[in-house]
Short mmCIF file of C-alpha atoms and ligand atoms in Angstrom, two decimals:
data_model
loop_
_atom_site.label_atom_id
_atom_site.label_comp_id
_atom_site.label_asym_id
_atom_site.label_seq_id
_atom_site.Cartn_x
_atom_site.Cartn_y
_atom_site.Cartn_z
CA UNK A 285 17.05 -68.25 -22.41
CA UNK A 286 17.86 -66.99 -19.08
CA UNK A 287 19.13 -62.95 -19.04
CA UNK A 288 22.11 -62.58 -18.15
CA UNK A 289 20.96 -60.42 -15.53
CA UNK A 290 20.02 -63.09 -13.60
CA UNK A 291 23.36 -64.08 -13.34
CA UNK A 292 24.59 -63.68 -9.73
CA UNK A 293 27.62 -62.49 -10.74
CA UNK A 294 26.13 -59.48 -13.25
CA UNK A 295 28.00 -56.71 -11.78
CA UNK A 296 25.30 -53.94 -12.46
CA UNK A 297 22.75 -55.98 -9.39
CA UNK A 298 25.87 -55.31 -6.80
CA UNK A 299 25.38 -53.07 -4.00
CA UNK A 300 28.05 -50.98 -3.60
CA UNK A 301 29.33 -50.37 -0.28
CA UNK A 302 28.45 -46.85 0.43
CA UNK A 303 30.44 -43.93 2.14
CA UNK A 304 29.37 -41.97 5.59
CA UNK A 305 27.13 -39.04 4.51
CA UNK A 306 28.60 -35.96 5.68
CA UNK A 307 26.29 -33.86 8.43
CA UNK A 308 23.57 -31.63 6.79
CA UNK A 309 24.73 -28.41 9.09
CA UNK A 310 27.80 -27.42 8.24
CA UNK A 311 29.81 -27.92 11.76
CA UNK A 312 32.64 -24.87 10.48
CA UNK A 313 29.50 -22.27 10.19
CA UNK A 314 29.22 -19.60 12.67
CA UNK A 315 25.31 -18.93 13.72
CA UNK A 316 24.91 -15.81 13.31
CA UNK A 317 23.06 -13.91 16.15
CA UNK A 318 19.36 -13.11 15.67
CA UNK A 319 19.23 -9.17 15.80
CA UNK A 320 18.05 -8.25 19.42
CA UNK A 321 14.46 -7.33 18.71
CA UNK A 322 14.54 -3.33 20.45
CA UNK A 323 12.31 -2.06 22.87
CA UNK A 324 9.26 0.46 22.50
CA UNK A 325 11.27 3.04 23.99
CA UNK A 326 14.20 2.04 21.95
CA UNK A 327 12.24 2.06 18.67
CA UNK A 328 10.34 5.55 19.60
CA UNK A 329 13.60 7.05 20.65
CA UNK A 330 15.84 5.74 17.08
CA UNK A 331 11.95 7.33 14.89
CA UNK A 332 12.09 10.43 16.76
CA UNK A 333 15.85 11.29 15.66
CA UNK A 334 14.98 10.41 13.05
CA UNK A 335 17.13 7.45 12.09
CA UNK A 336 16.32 5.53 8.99
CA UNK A 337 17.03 2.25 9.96
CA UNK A 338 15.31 2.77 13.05
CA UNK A 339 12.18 3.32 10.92
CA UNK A 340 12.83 0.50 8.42
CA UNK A 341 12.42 -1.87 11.06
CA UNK A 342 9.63 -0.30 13.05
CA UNK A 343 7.70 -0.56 9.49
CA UNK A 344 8.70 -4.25 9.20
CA UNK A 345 7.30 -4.88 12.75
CA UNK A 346 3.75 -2.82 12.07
CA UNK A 347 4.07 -5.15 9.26
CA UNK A 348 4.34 -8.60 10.96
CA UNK A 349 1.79 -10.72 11.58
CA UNK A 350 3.32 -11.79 14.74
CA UNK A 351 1.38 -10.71 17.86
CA UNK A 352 4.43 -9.83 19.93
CA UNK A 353 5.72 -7.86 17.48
CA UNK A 354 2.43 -6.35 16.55
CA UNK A 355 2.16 -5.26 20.54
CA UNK A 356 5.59 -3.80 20.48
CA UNK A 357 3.99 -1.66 17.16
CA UNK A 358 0.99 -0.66 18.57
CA UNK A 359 3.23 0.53 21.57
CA UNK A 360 5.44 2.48 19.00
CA UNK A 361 2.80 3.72 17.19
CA UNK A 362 0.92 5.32 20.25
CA UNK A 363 3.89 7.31 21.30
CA UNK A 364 4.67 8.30 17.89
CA UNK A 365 1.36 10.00 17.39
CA UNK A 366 1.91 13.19 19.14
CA UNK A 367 4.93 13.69 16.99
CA UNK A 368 2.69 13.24 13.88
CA UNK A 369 0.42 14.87 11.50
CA UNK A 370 2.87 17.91 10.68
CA UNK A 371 2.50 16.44 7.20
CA UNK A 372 1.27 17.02 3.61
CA UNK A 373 -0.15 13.67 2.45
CA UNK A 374 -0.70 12.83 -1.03
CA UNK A 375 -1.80 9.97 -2.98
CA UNK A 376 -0.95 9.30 -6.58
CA UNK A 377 -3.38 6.73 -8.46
CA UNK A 378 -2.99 5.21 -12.26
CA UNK A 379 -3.38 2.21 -14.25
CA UNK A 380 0.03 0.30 -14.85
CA UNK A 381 2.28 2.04 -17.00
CA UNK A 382 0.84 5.55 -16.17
CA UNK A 383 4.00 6.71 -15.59
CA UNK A 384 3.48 6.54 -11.63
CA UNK A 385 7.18 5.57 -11.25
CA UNK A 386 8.84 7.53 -13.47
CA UNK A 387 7.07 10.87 -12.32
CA UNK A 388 7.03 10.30 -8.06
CA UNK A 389 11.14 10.23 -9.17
CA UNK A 390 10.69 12.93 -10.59
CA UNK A 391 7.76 14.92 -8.38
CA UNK A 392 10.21 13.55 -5.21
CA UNK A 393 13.11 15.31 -6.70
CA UNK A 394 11.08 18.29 -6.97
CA UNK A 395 9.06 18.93 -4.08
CA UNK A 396 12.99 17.91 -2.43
CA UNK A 397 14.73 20.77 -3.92
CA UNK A 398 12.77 23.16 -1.72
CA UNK A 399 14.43 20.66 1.46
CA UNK A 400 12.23 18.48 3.77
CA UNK A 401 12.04 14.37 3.66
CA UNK A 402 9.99 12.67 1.39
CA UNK A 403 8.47 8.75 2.23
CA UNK A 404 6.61 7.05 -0.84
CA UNK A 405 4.60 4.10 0.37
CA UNK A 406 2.33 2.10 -1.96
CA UNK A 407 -0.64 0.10 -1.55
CA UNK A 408 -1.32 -3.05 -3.47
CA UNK A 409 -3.27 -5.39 -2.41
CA UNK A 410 -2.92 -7.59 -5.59
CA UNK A 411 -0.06 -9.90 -4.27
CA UNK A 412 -2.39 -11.59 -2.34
CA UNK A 413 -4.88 -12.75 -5.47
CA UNK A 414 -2.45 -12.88 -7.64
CA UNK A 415 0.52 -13.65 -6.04
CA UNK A 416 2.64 -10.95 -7.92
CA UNK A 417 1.89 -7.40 -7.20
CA UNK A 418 1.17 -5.02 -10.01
CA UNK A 419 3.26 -2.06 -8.58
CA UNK A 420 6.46 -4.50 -8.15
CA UNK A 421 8.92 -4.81 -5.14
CA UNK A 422 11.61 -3.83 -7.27
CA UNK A 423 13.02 -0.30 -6.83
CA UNK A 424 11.38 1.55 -9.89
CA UNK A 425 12.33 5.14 -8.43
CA UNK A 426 16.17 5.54 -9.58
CA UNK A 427 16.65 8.28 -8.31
CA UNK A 428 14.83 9.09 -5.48
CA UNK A 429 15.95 6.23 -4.07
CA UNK A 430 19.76 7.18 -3.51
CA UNK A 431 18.46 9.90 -2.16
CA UNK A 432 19.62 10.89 1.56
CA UNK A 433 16.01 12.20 2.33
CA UNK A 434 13.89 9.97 0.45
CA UNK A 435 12.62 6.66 2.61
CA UNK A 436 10.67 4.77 0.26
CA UNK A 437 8.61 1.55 1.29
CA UNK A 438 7.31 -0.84 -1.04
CA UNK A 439 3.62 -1.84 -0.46
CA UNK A 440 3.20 -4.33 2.77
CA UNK A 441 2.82 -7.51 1.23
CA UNK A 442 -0.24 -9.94 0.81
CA UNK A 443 -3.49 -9.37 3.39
CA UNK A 444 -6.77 -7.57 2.64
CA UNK A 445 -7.23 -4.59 1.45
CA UNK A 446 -8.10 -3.29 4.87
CA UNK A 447 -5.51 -4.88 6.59
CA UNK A 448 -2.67 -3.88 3.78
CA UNK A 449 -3.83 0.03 3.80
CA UNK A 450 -4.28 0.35 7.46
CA UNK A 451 -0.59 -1.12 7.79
CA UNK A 452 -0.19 1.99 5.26
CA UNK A 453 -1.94 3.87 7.65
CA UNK A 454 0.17 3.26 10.36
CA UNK A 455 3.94 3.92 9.01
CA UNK A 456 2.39 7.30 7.95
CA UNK A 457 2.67 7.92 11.59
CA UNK A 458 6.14 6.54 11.82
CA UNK A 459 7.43 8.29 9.10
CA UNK A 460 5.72 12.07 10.16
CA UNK A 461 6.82 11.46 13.24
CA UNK A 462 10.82 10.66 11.67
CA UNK A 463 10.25 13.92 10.46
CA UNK A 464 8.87 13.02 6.95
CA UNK A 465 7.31 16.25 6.33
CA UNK A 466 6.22 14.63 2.86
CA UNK A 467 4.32 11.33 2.70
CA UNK A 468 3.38 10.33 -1.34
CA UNK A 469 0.73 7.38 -1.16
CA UNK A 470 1.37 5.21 -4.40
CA UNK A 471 -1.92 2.89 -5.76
CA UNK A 472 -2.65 1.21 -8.66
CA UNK A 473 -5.72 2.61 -10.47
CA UNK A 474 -7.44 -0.67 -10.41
CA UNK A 475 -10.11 -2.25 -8.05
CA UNK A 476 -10.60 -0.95 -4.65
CA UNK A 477 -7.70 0.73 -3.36
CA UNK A 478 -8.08 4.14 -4.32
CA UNK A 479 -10.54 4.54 -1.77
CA UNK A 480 -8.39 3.26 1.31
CA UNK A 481 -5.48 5.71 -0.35
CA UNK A 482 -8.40 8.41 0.22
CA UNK A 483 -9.14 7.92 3.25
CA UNK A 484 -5.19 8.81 4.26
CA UNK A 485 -4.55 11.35 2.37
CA UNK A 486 -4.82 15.19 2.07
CA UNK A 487 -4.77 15.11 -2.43
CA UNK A 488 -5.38 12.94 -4.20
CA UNK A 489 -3.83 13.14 -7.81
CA UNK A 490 -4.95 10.77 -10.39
CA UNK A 491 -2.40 10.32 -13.23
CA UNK A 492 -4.04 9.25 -17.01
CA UNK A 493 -2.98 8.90 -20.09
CA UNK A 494 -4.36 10.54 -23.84
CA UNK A 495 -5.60 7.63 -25.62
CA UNK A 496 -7.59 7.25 -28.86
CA UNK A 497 -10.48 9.83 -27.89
CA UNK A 498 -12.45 7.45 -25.61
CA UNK A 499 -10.50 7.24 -22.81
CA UNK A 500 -13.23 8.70 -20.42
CA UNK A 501 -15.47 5.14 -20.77
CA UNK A 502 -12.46 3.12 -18.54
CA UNK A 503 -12.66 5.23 -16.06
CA UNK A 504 -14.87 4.67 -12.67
CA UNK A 505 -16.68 7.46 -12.14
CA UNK A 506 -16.11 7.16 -8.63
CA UNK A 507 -12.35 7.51 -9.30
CA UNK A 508 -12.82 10.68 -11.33
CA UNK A 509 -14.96 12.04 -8.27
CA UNK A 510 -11.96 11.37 -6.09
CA UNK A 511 -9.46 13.07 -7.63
CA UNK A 512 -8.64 16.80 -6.59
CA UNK A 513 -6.36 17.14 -9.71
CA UNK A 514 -6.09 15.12 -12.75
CA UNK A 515 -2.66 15.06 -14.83
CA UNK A 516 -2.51 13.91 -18.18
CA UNK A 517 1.02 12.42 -18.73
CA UNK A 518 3.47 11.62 -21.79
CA UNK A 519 3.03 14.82 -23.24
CA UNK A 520 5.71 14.94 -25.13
CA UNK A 521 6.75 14.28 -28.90
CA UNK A 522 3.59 13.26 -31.47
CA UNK A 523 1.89 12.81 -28.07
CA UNK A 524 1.27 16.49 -26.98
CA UNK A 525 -2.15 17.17 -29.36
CA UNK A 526 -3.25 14.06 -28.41
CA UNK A 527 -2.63 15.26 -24.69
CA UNK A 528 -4.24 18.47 -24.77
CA UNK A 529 -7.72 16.61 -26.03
CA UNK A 530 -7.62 14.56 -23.69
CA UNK A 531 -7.12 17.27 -21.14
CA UNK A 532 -10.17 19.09 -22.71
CA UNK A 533 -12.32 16.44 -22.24
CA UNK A 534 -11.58 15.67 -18.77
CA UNK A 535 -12.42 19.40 -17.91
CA UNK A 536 -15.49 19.21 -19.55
CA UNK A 537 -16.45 15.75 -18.06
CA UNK A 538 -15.59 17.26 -14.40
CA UNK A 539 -18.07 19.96 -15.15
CA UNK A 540 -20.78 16.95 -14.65
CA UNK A 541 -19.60 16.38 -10.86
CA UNK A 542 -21.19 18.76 -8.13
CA UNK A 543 -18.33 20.53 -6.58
CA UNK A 544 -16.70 18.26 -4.19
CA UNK A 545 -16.75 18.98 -0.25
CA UNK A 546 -13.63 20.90 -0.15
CA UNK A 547 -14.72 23.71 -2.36
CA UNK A 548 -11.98 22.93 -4.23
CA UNK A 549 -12.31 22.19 -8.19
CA UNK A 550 -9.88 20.01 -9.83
CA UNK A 551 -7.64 21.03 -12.25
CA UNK A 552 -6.69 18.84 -15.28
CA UNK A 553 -2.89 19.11 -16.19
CA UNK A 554 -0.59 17.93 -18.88
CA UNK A 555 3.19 16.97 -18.52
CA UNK A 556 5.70 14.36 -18.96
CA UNK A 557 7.16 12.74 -16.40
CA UNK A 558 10.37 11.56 -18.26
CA UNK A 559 10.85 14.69 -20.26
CA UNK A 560 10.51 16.57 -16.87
CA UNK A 561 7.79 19.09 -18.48
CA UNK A 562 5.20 20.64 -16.77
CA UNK A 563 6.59 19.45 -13.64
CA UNK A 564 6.86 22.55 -11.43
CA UNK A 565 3.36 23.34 -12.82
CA UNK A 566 1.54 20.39 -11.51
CA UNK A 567 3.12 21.27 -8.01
CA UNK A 568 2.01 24.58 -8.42
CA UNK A 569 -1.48 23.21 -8.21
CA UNK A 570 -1.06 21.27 -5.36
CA UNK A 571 0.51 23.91 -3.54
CA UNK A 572 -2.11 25.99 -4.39
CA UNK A 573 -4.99 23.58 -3.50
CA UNK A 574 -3.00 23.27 0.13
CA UNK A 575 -3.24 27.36 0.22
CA UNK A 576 -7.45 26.91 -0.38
CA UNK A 577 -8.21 23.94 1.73
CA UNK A 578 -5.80 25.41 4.95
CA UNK A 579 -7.81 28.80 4.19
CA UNK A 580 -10.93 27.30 4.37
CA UNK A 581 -10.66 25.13 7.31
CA UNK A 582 -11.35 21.63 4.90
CA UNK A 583 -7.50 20.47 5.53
CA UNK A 584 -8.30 19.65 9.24
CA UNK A 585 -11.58 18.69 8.61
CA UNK A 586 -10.85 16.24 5.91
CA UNK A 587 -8.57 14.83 8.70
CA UNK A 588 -11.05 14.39 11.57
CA UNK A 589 -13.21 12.40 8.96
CA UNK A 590 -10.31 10.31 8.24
CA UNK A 591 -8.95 9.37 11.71
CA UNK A 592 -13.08 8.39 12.29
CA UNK A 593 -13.21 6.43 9.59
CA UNK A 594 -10.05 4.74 10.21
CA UNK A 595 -11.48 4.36 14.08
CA UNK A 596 -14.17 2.24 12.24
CA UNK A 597 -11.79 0.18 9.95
CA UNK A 598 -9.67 -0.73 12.65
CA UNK A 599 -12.46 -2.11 14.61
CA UNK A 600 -13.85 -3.79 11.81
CA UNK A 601 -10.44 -5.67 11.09
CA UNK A 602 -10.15 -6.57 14.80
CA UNK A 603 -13.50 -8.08 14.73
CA UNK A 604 -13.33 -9.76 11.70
CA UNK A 605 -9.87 -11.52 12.64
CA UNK A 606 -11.02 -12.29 16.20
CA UNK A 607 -14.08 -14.27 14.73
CA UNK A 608 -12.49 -15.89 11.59
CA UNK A 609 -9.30 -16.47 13.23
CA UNK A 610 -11.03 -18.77 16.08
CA UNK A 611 -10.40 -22.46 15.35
CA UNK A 612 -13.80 -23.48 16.53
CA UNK A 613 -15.61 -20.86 14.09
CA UNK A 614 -13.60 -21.95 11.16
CA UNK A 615 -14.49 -25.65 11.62
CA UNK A 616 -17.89 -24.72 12.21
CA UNK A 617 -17.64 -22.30 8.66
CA UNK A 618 -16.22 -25.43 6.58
CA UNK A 619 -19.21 -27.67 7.63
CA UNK A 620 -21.49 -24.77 7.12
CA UNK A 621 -20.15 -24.21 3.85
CA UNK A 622 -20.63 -27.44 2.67
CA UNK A 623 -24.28 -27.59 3.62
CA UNK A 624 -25.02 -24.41 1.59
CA UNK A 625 -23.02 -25.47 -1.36
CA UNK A 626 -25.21 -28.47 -1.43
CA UNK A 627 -28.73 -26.64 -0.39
CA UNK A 628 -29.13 -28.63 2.69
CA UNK A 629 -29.45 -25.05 4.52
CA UNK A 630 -29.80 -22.05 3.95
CA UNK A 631 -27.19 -19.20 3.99
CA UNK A 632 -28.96 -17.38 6.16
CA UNK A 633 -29.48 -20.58 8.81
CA UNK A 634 -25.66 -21.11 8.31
CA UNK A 635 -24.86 -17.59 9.35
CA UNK A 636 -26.92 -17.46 12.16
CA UNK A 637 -26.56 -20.85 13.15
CA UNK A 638 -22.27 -19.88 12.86
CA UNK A 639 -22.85 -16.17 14.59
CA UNK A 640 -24.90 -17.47 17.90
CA UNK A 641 -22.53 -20.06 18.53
CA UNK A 642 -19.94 -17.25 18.29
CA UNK A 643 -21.57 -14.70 20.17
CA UNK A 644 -22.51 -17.37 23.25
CA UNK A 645 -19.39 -18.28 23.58
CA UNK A 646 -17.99 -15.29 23.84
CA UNK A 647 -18.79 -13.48 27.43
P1 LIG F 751 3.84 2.82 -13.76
O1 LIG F 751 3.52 1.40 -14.10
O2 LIG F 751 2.60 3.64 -13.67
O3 LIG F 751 4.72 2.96 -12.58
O4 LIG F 751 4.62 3.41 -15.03
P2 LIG F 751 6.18 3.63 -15.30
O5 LIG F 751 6.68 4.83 -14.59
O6 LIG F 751 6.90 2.35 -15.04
O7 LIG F 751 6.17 3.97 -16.86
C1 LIG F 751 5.71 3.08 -17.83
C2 LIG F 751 6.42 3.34 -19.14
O8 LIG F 751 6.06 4.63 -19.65
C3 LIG F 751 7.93 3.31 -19.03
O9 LIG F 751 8.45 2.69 -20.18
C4 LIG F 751 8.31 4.79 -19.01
O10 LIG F 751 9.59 5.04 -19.53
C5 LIG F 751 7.23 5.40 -19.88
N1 LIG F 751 6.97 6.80 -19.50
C6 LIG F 751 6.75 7.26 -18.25
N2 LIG F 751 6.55 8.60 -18.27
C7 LIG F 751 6.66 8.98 -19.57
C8 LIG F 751 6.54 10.25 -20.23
O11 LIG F 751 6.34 11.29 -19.64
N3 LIG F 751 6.67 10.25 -21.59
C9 LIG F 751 6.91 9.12 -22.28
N4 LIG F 751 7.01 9.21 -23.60
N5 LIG F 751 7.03 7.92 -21.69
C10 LIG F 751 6.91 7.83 -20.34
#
């Protein structure tokens, strides 16, 4: 039998007329205007008085990966840089839930009482790989961060590791020269980023926790060498014994180091961060390491090494950008690639083969 379907009069086949679509822009909405991008001179003059906003947007444009607005940075950042430097620098490390967030809101409120301007800035790099950073873009510091001298700056998102801390770098120089008289470098205790934290800063205070009486194995020795204090936190409640181990074995375990370069040997603290005890004591220490280090002329060399090594970085980046960002290289990489991958060359052949053309082409 024939379905009914196929009747020419089934009503479900019939097109129905249909009505005018209405436009996709909305004809009654008002564009707004783009915000005037400002001048150099207009940027320098809004850091220099030290205008917040001013600086907010100076950091988003050291931040972009657009050239123009990267020249208009680089101009900024060259006339900030007499106007910088007049700052102490320190750079908090731990693994996730160390309590980094909890105590910078509280070390901020601290070292705040005394007056000054704090900036917090964080590096991590793990957006990029993982396309969520550990450290969060949320605003974790409550308190601080209603605070009329506190300018805090969540880590510049996605890019290397060099390219994310030198970015870091950079609106340390912004903010110093705003007047930021304290600059607190925030980094996860994982991978690689401790060491770009540093190279920028003046202390570098590692936060850990007690754990079950092993915690020494997870951590890098190379970490542990960094540190100029260590700071054992969540000492509080059924906690504190637990604590004070763990602070006993971290003394005895620095003991193993040779003395670092600044002379300086690192103290191992416990406190608690949301009980707000032992607070003023772990300042103590870095006030007290500042005292030693200006005394014995390691504060300004610590920052000669860093401005060479950040000389070197710089270049690096530059050069690695100008080669992998050339359209010719990267087609030439892709075929490359694929004759490694399937042994027709040699990596070495590849790279040299890739380099020469680079290199020849270039002058
Ligand atoms: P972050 O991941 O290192 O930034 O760590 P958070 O500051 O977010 O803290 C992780 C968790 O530990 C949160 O639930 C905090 O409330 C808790 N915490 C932080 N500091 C302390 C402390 O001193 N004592 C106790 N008991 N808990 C803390």
């Amino acid at each position: 039998m024939e379905h009914p379907e196929n009747d020419e009069k089934y009503a479900g086949l019939a097109v129905n007329k249909g009505i005018e679509q209405p436009p996709i822009v909305n004809p009654y909405l008002k564009r707004k205007p783009r915000r005037r991008l400002l001048s150099a001179a207009e940027y320098v003059e809004g850091i220099l008085k030290g205008d917040i906003t001013v600086l907010g947007q100076a950091v988003t444009l050291v931040e972009s990966r657009n050239p123009d607005h990267q020249a208009v940075a680089q101009e900024v950042i060259e006339k900030c840089l007499p106007y910088a430097g007049k700052s102490v620098r320190i750079g908090i490390t731990g693994v996730p839930g160390a309590g980094k967030s909890t105590s910078i809101d509280v070390f901020g409120l601290h070292v705040l009482k005394k007056g000054g301007r704090l900036a917090v800035l964080a590096i991590d790099p793990s957006s990029e790989r993982s396309n969520g950073s550990i450290l969060g873009d949320k605003t974790r510091m409550e308190k601080l961060s209603v605070h009329p001298d506190a300018f805090i700056r969540p880590s510049p998102s996605a890019g290397s590791l060099g390219g994310v801390a030198r970015k870091t770098r950079e609106t340390i120089v912004l903010c110093e020269a705003a007047g930021f008289d304290k600059i607190f470098v925030e980094t996860v205790g994982v991978g690689q980023s401790e060491t770009a934290v540093h190279s920028m800063v003046d202390f570098f205070l590692l936060i850990q926790l007690a754990g079950t009486g092993d915690e020494l194995q997870g951590i890098k020795r190379g970490i542990m060498e960094m540190a100029d204090g260590i700071v054992i936190n969540k000492a509080d409640g059924d906690n504190v014994d637990r604590a004070h181990l763990a602070q006993a074995q971290f003394r005895s375990a620095l003991h193993l180091f040779p003395l670092p370069p600044s002379g300086w040997t690192p103290e191992v603290l416990t406190y608690s961060g949301y009980y707000e005890i032992g607070i003023a004591e772990v300042w103590d220490m870095i006030d007290r390491y500042f005292e030693f280090v200006r005394k014995n002329g390691y504060f300004d060399e610590k920052r000669r090494q860093q401005e060479k090594y950040w000389m070197y970085e710089t270049i690096n980046e530059h050069l690695k950008a100008n080669f992998y960002n050339n359209d010719t290289i990267r087609e030439m990489l892709a075929a490359k690639q694929q004759l490694v991958l399937s042994a027709k060359q040699s990596s070495f052949m590849a790279a040299a083969d890739v380099l020469k053309f680079y290199f020849d082409n270039k002058g």
